[in-house]
Amino acid sequence: MHNYTKTVIKVILPCLLFFALSCPLLAQEKDSVTTTVIKFKRPTGPQVSGVVIGASSKKPLPGISVTVTGYAAAITDEKGNFKIGVPNYNAVLVISGQGYQVKEEALKGRKTISKIVLYEERYVSVYDAAILPFGTALKNRTPYAVGTVNLNGSWERANETADSYLQGKIAGLEAIRKSGTPDIGAALYLRGYNSLYAANQPLIVVDGVIYDVNTYGSSIISGHQNNRLANIDLKDIDNITLIKDGASIYGTKGANGVLMITTGRAKDVATRLDFSAYGGYNATAGQLPVMQADNYRIFLSDLLKTKPGITDALIKAEPYMNDQPNPAFYNYHQNTNWQDRVMSSGISQNYYLKVTGGDDIATYALSLGYLSNDGLTDSTNLTRYQTRFNANLNLSAKLKSQVNLAFTRSEQNLRDQGLAYSTNPLYLALVKAPFLSPFELSETGVQSPNLADTDIFGTSNPSAAIKNVQALNRSYRFSGSIGFNYEFNKAFKANTVVGITYDKVRENYFTPMLGIAPVLLPTAVGYNKAAAGVQRLFTVNTDTWLSYSKDLNEVGKLSANLGFRLQHSSAEVDNGTSFNTASDDFVTLGGTQSTLRVVGGSLGKWNWLNNYFNVNYEAYNKYFLSFNIAADASSRFGKDIPDVLNFNGVKMALMPSLAGSWLISSESFMANNNFVESLKLRASYGLTGNDDIGNYTAKSYYVSQNFLGRQGLVRGNIGNTALKWERNAKLNIGVDASFLKERLNLSVDIYQNKVSDMLIYEPLLTSTGFSYALSNGGAMSNKGLEIALNGRLINQTGLKWDMGLTYSLNRNKISQLGGNNQLITEYSGATIITQIGAAANLFYGYKSNGVYASDAEAAASGLSNKTADGAFIPFQGGDMKFADLNGDKVIDERDRQVIGNPNPDFVGAYSNKLSYKRWSLDALFTFSYGNDIYNSTRAILESMSGYNNQSLAAVNRWRVDGQLTDVPRASWGDPSRNARFSDRWVEDGSYLKLRTISLSYNVPIKANFIRSATVYAIANNVFTVSNYLGYDPEFSAGNSVFARGVDTGLEPSFRSMFLGVRIGL
Amino acid sequence: MLVLSSILSCKKAFDIEPEDALEASQTYRNVYDADAAVLGIYGKFVKLADKYMLLNELRGDLLDVTSNANNYLKQLGTQTVAADNPYADPKPFYEVIINCNDALKNFNIMRDKKLLDNTQYYQRYTDILFLRSWLYLQLGIHYGTVPYVTDALTTIADLQDESKFPKLSFEDLLSRLIAETEATPREFLNQNTSAASPTLILPMDVYIVKDGVFKFFIQRRSFLGDLNLWKGNYLKAAGYYKDVMETGTNSSTGSDQQIDLYDTYRVGDDNSQDHSLKTTAVLNPWTKIFSAPLADRIANWERMWTLPFSSSFSPGNPLLALFSRSGDYLVKPSNLSMRNWDNQIRADGSLTDRRGLDMSYRLVNGIEPEVLKYSQNYSLSTPFDKTGVWVIYRAAVLHLRYAEAANRLDRKVLAGALINSGIKAAFGTKALYNGVADTYPFDFNGDGGTIRGNWYRNSGIRGRAVNQDYPITAANTVVEVEDRIMQEEALETAFEGYRWQDLLRIALRRQSTDPNYLANKIAAKFDAAGDGASASLVRSRLANKENWYLPFKLK
């Protein structure tokens, strides 16, 4: 088989190329509106005249192009006047000009148009260009729910990746930044969860080629997630369009929406050079309040009294309790602020150069970039180099070609985060005893430069976790594509794109013996540890289609596309871990003890074929209808799926969709309505699928099982050869409207997405010998509302104020979970329930109600606690009162209830852009409301069950019988499980953030050779308004739905400030 | 479009075989695949060791919990197991069973396709069939009525098919198991050897290929004996056991069989200090059964079915953590078990059984009893060397069970001979019944004259331990002798995983005459520990036969 797939590729690729070359292709030009081929016809018919003025200047605009697509064109004179022939008085004028928005004006029977208001390029408008799979369309003409962002380089943003940049930009797309680590990106959810166990990330298509951003294998560095999207520099991106529905053209990859990204190309043949640079300062995050040495020592003595077998005399004998002069006195009488030791401010800088130009035959755009950015954790940083080359070639009058090449290399020094309790410096800084020193101290208290070793409590030295741990991540990505378009005649074009992606991540990791707690292994003690990992992805994507476009008659236009996409991917993950090199100076895997080596990895391959057909019909420029259908085959689908399309034994997924829109504002009866600029009603319904069901899960397979040193085979699963794609039926109704000459724009969508055949792990009978089997037994729905509102509050010549608001509300409901009513999952200490009739992924734990003030009160309750090993212990004074839900006087797992919902009530953003003459101020606020967070860090910092340093809240702990407090007692090992997963740790995660604010000044240029110059100042994460007690209410610990809202202790985001300059030559 | 249809017609483009797992179609293609299935099953089977010990010993009267034990372990002891008790989860057994079912199904297919010849097929099929039956016997013992799944459950649809999960009572289960195992042709009832399965039995790691050493595979005949003993087919049981005892008589000595078959499984004594497990004044080699290396010649006269533990390979040695004072030390010898040994009188008249203190258990720090059978080789100075051996079946057990069957057929004196000091000591020459030489399967020749009988060297179980005999004569009742056998079993095989099984079997047998047998036996453990509350709890729980079995966790 291995050889066979190779042959497939060997055969198919040349075929495709041949196909592409011999049946030449068409291309759709990017800026189709501005470059529309204009056929000049003698204006024999009716004529229309009008005047075009600038929105804020209110002055006539000369040199603006006015066209009737495919019929006539004109250019405004110095007074902004134009006169143009039209086929009839129901035609639509397209008005465009350099530096201005494109706009459409329906005549609606009018013969003169008094004022056509044209806004500057960056204004968010109903006429924004949307990049769709078969070309660019103005948003007011698409029947689908799409969101577009025209970045224009987005020079006013610093240190963003495409996914984090999208936060708050498009209603319905929730972007949760994963952590404060540079380049880590954001988790993207379109309209809530679309799957429980399969991918939720939208499909990303860059310049027509699918850009795989899924993770194959996890990082060997704890808490780190590789962000493939960071390999595209934001300044290279021209436009991002999110197709929220109607993605059925992408078949079983479209369920999470499709994010179409186009990168910058030369807009004309003139040679242009853009250079930008910024540098900045990264601040540290605010510290969590933990105890200092005095409080901690008292806490320790309280705690140790509850340790079985410990007497007061033994406690006094502990070195850290001995205040008399002794050799170790200074070692235990410091007061270290450990958080200061592990967090550091840093600097960040970025340089970017882009050259565009060319001639009639070929245009090109070449960009180079360098970024360096220090992380919050001391000694962490990121360096990234990237280059991109895009070219358009006019090979003949009919044959055109595009070439895209991009290469990125980044190198990132990291440290463990999250659940790595002996190596995560941020965690260690919180729990490390404050009376210790990071350095060795002499008997007289003189500090040595040597770092102190693991302490008497077995806690690593946070400074060692910073200085001597190595965690290096190096990633590379090459993506290249070449496309051809051949125009047979006016109606028919053939197109093909072939893209290759090669992505590799290399990681090296080392933790030293000195200062880091050793690990107990089955056959040895691991004193130091080295690990290495490699993740590889190789993908070939092709897309080949025939397009047809024709004006059928005076009223109707038809366009259609028929084609197929083919994806062949292989992913490989290899990693190795071992221990005990000869000394901490030997940091590579090769130097470790060979008998302790553990190697692992995985191999995956998949093929996907997507055949599609699309037909669009429009009539009178106001009725639009679009039908899409895809038939997908995939190596991931089972062989025995009943009742689906079967082609020669290959099971196929059929995904149709239909969408229609009515541009009411183009109706004649709206002709004299000056209030409404544009009004469009949309409705769509369609099927999409999710093929992320695992490469081989639909097969019965065997895995290896050792018997001593020999390898045998055992069953790996109960195969489900009927396993198929998840199905997502999307219904969407929307309105796009613009009022008062575009001063106010509004887009509202309501939707219902029904997910069925959803992948779940069904619990099985004991007697099957397996715990779970994969099935398509789940179903859920999402209903929601999205509003995107923006407008211009002040519209003066010098002063402009644009404001925007996006608002998204989604309600998720599980309707089916196979044969079960609920699924209970664990993630990082949190218990999560997913049950029929409720939203997926709710926190499921105990409800608390204060602390028993006295032993008598506890005894009176009659309650006892069921311990982890099944014993029953009565509660006592100072224990938490937990609700006894079933009234059986025992607090056990049957008393758990829903104690929180990590899903927000609504999310959104509020943006402002204020321009005054050459100054411009941008501010973006983002918010999330009503989402709950499990604060696992606080659960540790208030558990009071071991040597860990605790938060200041623990000072208020219950200490004497009768004391009224809401913090329970300190107890060794927490036998009453006061720190169990309960509503004590579930907090409101609502927040409002001033994400970014930037001020720019457009410097007046006298010199000839400089086209433009802008200086700007940017601040990120200026402030956060939140009641959350952890570092940062915004985080995403993993791609899994079940990780949502679980704060595992990742690096928080931090404030940063930049000064930058942009120069155009 | 040409390309498109050609891609689609390439069905294989959409049927990619995994590279980090083996697809079903890639397995069971030759004898090596069949071997891999057998090895995989045994690899999983080894993981049951600690569970098997806990269920069979902690529920019995010889093993008790320590203060380190959690409540779930305590539940096993006090017979109050809750459904959520992880030690009582039957799933680990079914994890092995499903793989057995799968292998059996595929062995049949392979035979039909001529991928396995007759011997290859039967050796593997019988092995896995017997192993699965062994697992089901355990399930029956502990859970009573259990789902008897024999289907390989290859598809999700099978999970909905209730006919694939028939529930059988323990009695019906025994009948089924006997019927299925006894259908095996007689020539394939011998334990697997390298001669019979040259590809399966290969040297691995430190273990050389020796059929006397390679006893990783189930002992088939003794298991048939056990099944029939449970069912009450005493004559058949005795026959199977006797056949095993005569392994040395019946087996030809192949080049591969380098150990002294003659002394194998006879609980014998070759009259020399270093060639026997017999206790002498200075040496007590008996303990080598549990501690000697796998290739040890003498210990292998005794060991019949062994699975080695190695710290180099998963699952390591799970028994150390359980039993060792240096591990978690969750369980310890019960006061009752220690008293059993203390109450014995040696042949020379001195007190205490030499199999007790410092052999089966030791006192750490002089006070904390620790089971020694698993931790003799364990040393704190080399904490990661956890080499050990799980002896699942051995000759003494064979003799005790044979004695149990024979006694039920009125061969009280013969039973007594085997548990006391051997055939020669009891009969001088041939074993007699009603005054005449007994016939198969009760025919033993202990003649020590010039033409010595096969059983001349048999020293008996108490004889090997150099204890005074229990006087057993034809005048004793069957029940009295049976009690003696149980008592000897407690002394010889404590903590090895036989106790609950044996007590339950007797309890079932005496249900009508002595319904409280089990309750009294288990309660005695708590009485001896001075825990009257638990004793009465156990007594009342076990007075109800339903509580003899654990709750079966369905999901």
Tab-separated table of C-alpha atoms in Angstrom, chain A residues 684-876:
chain	number	residue	atom	x	y	z
A	684	SER	CA	-29.395	29.746	3.006
A	685	TYR	CA	-29.601	26.110	3.914
A	686	GLY	CA	-27.002	23.518	3.277
A	687	LEU	CA	-25.094	20.516	4.443
A	688	THR	CA	-21.456	20.460	5.332
A	689	GLY	CA	-19.330	17.792	6.901
A	690	ASN	CA	-16.409	17.275	9.195
A	691	ASP	CA	-13.930	14.620	8.129
A	692	ASP	CA	-11.652	14.920	11.160
A	693	ILE	CA	-12.686	11.531	12.447
A	694	GLY	CA	-9.179	10.093	12.649
A	695	ASN	CA	-7.176	8.567	9.858
A	696	TYR	CA	-7.774	4.930	10.677
A	697	THR	CA	-10.615	4.970	13.176
A	698	ALA	CA	-13.014	3.445	10.693
A	699	LYS	CA	-10.878	0.328	10.515
A	700	SER	CA	-10.484	-2.613	12.810
A	701	TYR	CA	-6.912	-2.669	13.851
A	702	TYR	CA	-4.442	-4.413	16.107
A	703	VAL	CA	-1.825	-2.844	18.295
A	704	SER	CA	1.329	-4.288	19.677
A	705	GLN	CA	1.529	-5.848	23.117
A	706	ASN	CA	4.722	-7.131	24.617
A	707	PHE	CA	5.092	-10.413	26.396
A	708	LEU	CA	8.396	-9.882	28.162
A	709	GLY	CA	10.733	-8.968	25.340
A	710	ARG	CA	8.661	-10.388	22.517
A	711	GLN	CA	5.979	-8.491	20.704
A	712	GLY	CA	2.523	-9.795	20.151
A	713	LEU	CA	-0.617	-8.307	18.745
A	714	VAL	CA	-3.868	-7.516	20.460
A	715	ARG	CA	-7.055	-5.932	19.315
A	716	GLY	CA	-6.867	-2.162	19.244
A	717	ASN	CA	-10.533	-1.440	18.944
A	718	ILE	CA	-13.951	-2.699	18.095
A	719	GLY	CA	-13.864	-1.462	14.573
A	720	ASN	CA	-16.628	0.657	13.259
A	721	THR	CA	-16.370	0.264	9.515
A	722	ALA	CA	-19.529	2.322	9.160
A	723	LEU	CA	-17.832	5.322	10.702
A	724	LYS	CA	-18.469	8.405	8.657
A	725	TRP	CA	-18.141	12.133	8.565
A	726	GLU	CA	-20.026	14.370	10.936
A	727	ARG	CA	-22.889	16.146	9.266
A	728	ASN	CA	-23.653	19.775	9.897
A	729	ALA	CA	-26.876	21.214	8.467
A	730	LYS	CA	-26.777	24.971	8.486
A	731	LEU	CA	-29.740	27.267	8.218
A	732	ASN	CA	-29.036	30.954	8.088
A	733	ILE	CA	-31.216	34.010	7.643
A	734	GLY	CA	-29.622	37.401	7.483
A	735	VAL	CA	-30.028	41.033	6.643
A	736	ASP	CA	-27.302	43.323	5.355
A	737	ALA	CA	-28.272	46.930	5.455
A	738	SER	CA	-26.740	50.292	5.092
A	739	PHE	CA	-28.391	53.570	5.927
A	740	LEU	CA	-27.852	57.283	5.474
A	741	LYS	CA	-25.435	57.065	2.603
A	742	GLU	CA	-23.444	54.341	4.361
A	743	ARG	CA	-23.089	56.325	7.563
A	744	LEU	CA	-24.567	53.338	9.366
A	745	ASN	CA	-24.051	49.729	8.346
A	746	LEU	CA	-25.700	46.770	9.919
A	747	SER	CA	-25.534	43.097	9.373
A	748	VAL	CA	-27.696	40.701	11.365
A	749	ASP	CA	-27.760	36.937	11.111
A	750	ILE	CA	-29.754	34.326	12.879
A	751	TYR	CA	-28.812	30.734	12.379
A	752	GLN	CA	-29.407	27.212	13.413
A	753	ASN	CA	-26.744	24.577	12.896
A	754	LYS	CA	-27.726	20.993	13.468
A	755	VAL	CA	-24.831	18.638	13.926
A	756	SER	CA	-25.661	14.994	13.529
A	757	ASP	CA	-23.646	11.802	13.135
A	758	MET	CA	-21.369	13.457	15.623
A	759	LEU	CA	-18.392	11.425	16.690
A	760	ILE	CA	-18.552	10.220	20.287
A	761	TYR	CA	-16.821	7.662	22.432
A	762	GLU	CA	-19.629	5.401	23.508
A	763	PRO	CA	-19.091	3.593	26.801
A	764	LEU	CA	-19.373	-0.152	26.287
A	765	LEU	CA	-20.478	-3.086	28.392
A	766	THR	CA	-17.826	-4.509	30.672
A	767	SER	CA	-18.124	-7.846	28.947
A	768	THR	CA	-16.897	-6.408	25.654
A	769	GLY	CA	-13.453	-5.900	27.140
A	770	PHE	CA	-13.272	-2.393	25.741
A	771	SER	CA	-14.144	0.822	27.480
A	772	TYR	CA	-15.250	2.782	24.457
A	773	ALA	CA	-16.100	2.492	20.827
A	774	LEU	CA	-16.240	5.322	18.354
A	775	SER	CA	-19.601	5.923	16.827
A	776	ASN	CA	-21.515	8.579	14.970
A	777	GLY	CA	-24.057	8.552	17.760
A	778	GLY	CA	-24.062	12.187	18.807
A	779	ALA	CA	-26.138	15.142	17.774
A	780	MET	CA	-26.340	18.724	18.874
A	781	SER	CA	-27.495	22.063	17.693
A	782	ASN	CA	-26.312	25.643	17.789
A	783	LYS	CA	-28.651	28.554	17.572
A	784	GLY	CA	-27.478	32.070	17.581
A	785	LEU	CA	-27.574	35.661	16.662
A	786	GLU	CA	-24.847	37.837	15.222
A	787	ILE	CA	-24.779	41.539	14.809
A	788	ALA	CA	-22.121	43.562	13.098
A	789	LEU	CA	-22.695	47.255	13.349
A	790	ASN	CA	-20.447	50.003	12.176
A	791	GLY	CA	-20.743	53.543	11.132
A	792	ARG	CA	-19.282	56.948	11.011
A	793	LEU	CA	-20.196	59.101	13.962
A	794	ILE	CA	-18.332	62.199	12.882
A	795	ASN	CA	-17.799	62.883	9.242
A	796	GLN	CA	-15.951	66.161	8.885
A	797	THR	CA	-13.204	67.044	6.504
A	798	GLY	CA	-10.550	67.001	9.175
A	799	LEU	CA	-12.157	64.838	11.791
A	800	LYS	CA	-13.606	61.403	11.316
A	801	TRP	CA	-14.775	58.956	13.911
A	802	ASP	CA	-15.709	55.452	12.886
A	803	MET	CA	-17.123	53.041	15.367
A	804	GLY	CA	-17.807	49.358	15.092
A	805	LEU	CA	-19.402	46.669	17.197
A	806	THR	CA	-19.551	42.959	16.727
A	807	TYR	CA	-21.782	40.837	18.894
A	808	SER	CA	-22.206	37.090	18.796
A	809	LEU	CA	-24.535	34.962	20.819
A	810	ASN	CA	-24.642	31.228	20.545
A	811	ARG	CA	-26.608	28.593	22.396
A	812	ASN	CA	-25.461	25.030	22.176
A	813	LYS	CA	-27.647	22.063	23.020
A	814	ILE	CA	-26.820	18.387	22.999
A	815	SER	CA	-29.626	16.236	21.703
A	816	GLN	CA	-28.095	12.798	21.367
A	817	LEU	CA	-25.155	10.909	22.819
A	818	GLY	CA	-25.546	7.437	21.424
A	819	GLY	CA	-26.971	5.159	24.060
A	820	ASN	CA	-26.073	7.495	26.901
A	821	ASN	CA	-27.584	10.483	28.559
A	822	GLN	CA	-24.310	11.990	29.562
A	823	LEU	CA	-20.593	11.881	29.006
A	824	ILE	CA	-18.275	12.755	31.818
A	825	THR	CA	-14.739	13.807	30.969
A	826	GLU	CA	-11.825	15.000	33.017
A	827	TYR	CA	-9.454	17.729	32.057
A	828	SER	CA	-6.687	18.982	34.285
A	829	GLY	CA	-8.570	18.499	37.536
A	830	ALA	CA	-11.909	19.639	36.210
A	831	THR	CA	-14.835	17.275	35.761
A	832	ILE	CA	-16.933	18.111	32.762
A	833	ILE	CA	-20.381	16.858	31.930
A	834	THR	CA	-21.947	16.820	28.519
A	835	GLN	CA	-25.565	15.836	28.771
A	836	ILE	CA	-28.620	15.688	26.605
A	837	GLY	CA	-30.716	18.812	26.778
A	838	ALA	CA	-27.932	21.089	27.942
A	839	ALA	CA	-24.943	22.800	26.434
A	840	ALA	CA	-21.896	20.658	25.875
A	841	ASN	CA	-19.092	20.896	28.317
A	842	LEU	CA	-20.435	22.080	31.671
A	843	PHE	CA	-18.441	22.039	34.886
A	844	TYR	CA	-19.710	19.218	37.045
A	845	GLY	CA	-18.740	19.278	40.676
A	846	TYR	CA	-19.784	19.952	44.215
A	847	LYS	CA	-21.640	22.951	45.480
A	848	SER	CA	-20.186	24.436	48.616
A	849	ASN	CA	-21.840	26.542	51.234
A	850	GLY	CA	-19.242	27.968	53.557
A	851	VAL	CA	-17.201	26.289	56.237
A	852	TYR	CA	-18.306	24.401	59.330
A	853	ALA	CA	-17.539	26.803	62.134
A	854	SER	CA	-17.210	24.097	64.760
A	855	ASP	CA	-16.855	20.381	65.202
A	856	ALA	CA	-20.324	20.413	66.758
A	857	GLU	CA	-21.827	21.985	63.663
A	858	ALA	CA	-20.110	19.469	61.437
A	859	ALA	CA	-21.235	16.586	63.608
A	860	ALA	CA	-24.779	17.937	63.628
A	861	SER	CA	-24.882	17.819	59.856
A	862	GLY	CA	-24.351	14.070	60.038
A	863	LEU	CA	-22.487	14.173	56.741
A	864	SER	CA	-19.419	12.190	55.930
A	865	ASN	CA	-16.995	12.371	53.074
A	866	LYS	CA	-16.289	9.451	50.776
A	867	THR	CA	-12.558	9.423	50.210
A	868	ALA	CA	-10.850	8.548	46.981
A	869	ASP	CA	-10.236	5.033	48.275
A	870	GLY	CA	-13.822	4.443	49.273
A	871	ALA	CA	-13.729	5.140	53.031
A	872	PHE	CA	-16.193	7.398	54.804
A	873	ILE	CA	-14.865	10.118	57.081
A	874	PRO	CA	-17.175	12.434	59.039
A	875	PHE	CA	-16.683	16.112	58.408
A	876	GLN	CA	-15.240	18.227	61.199
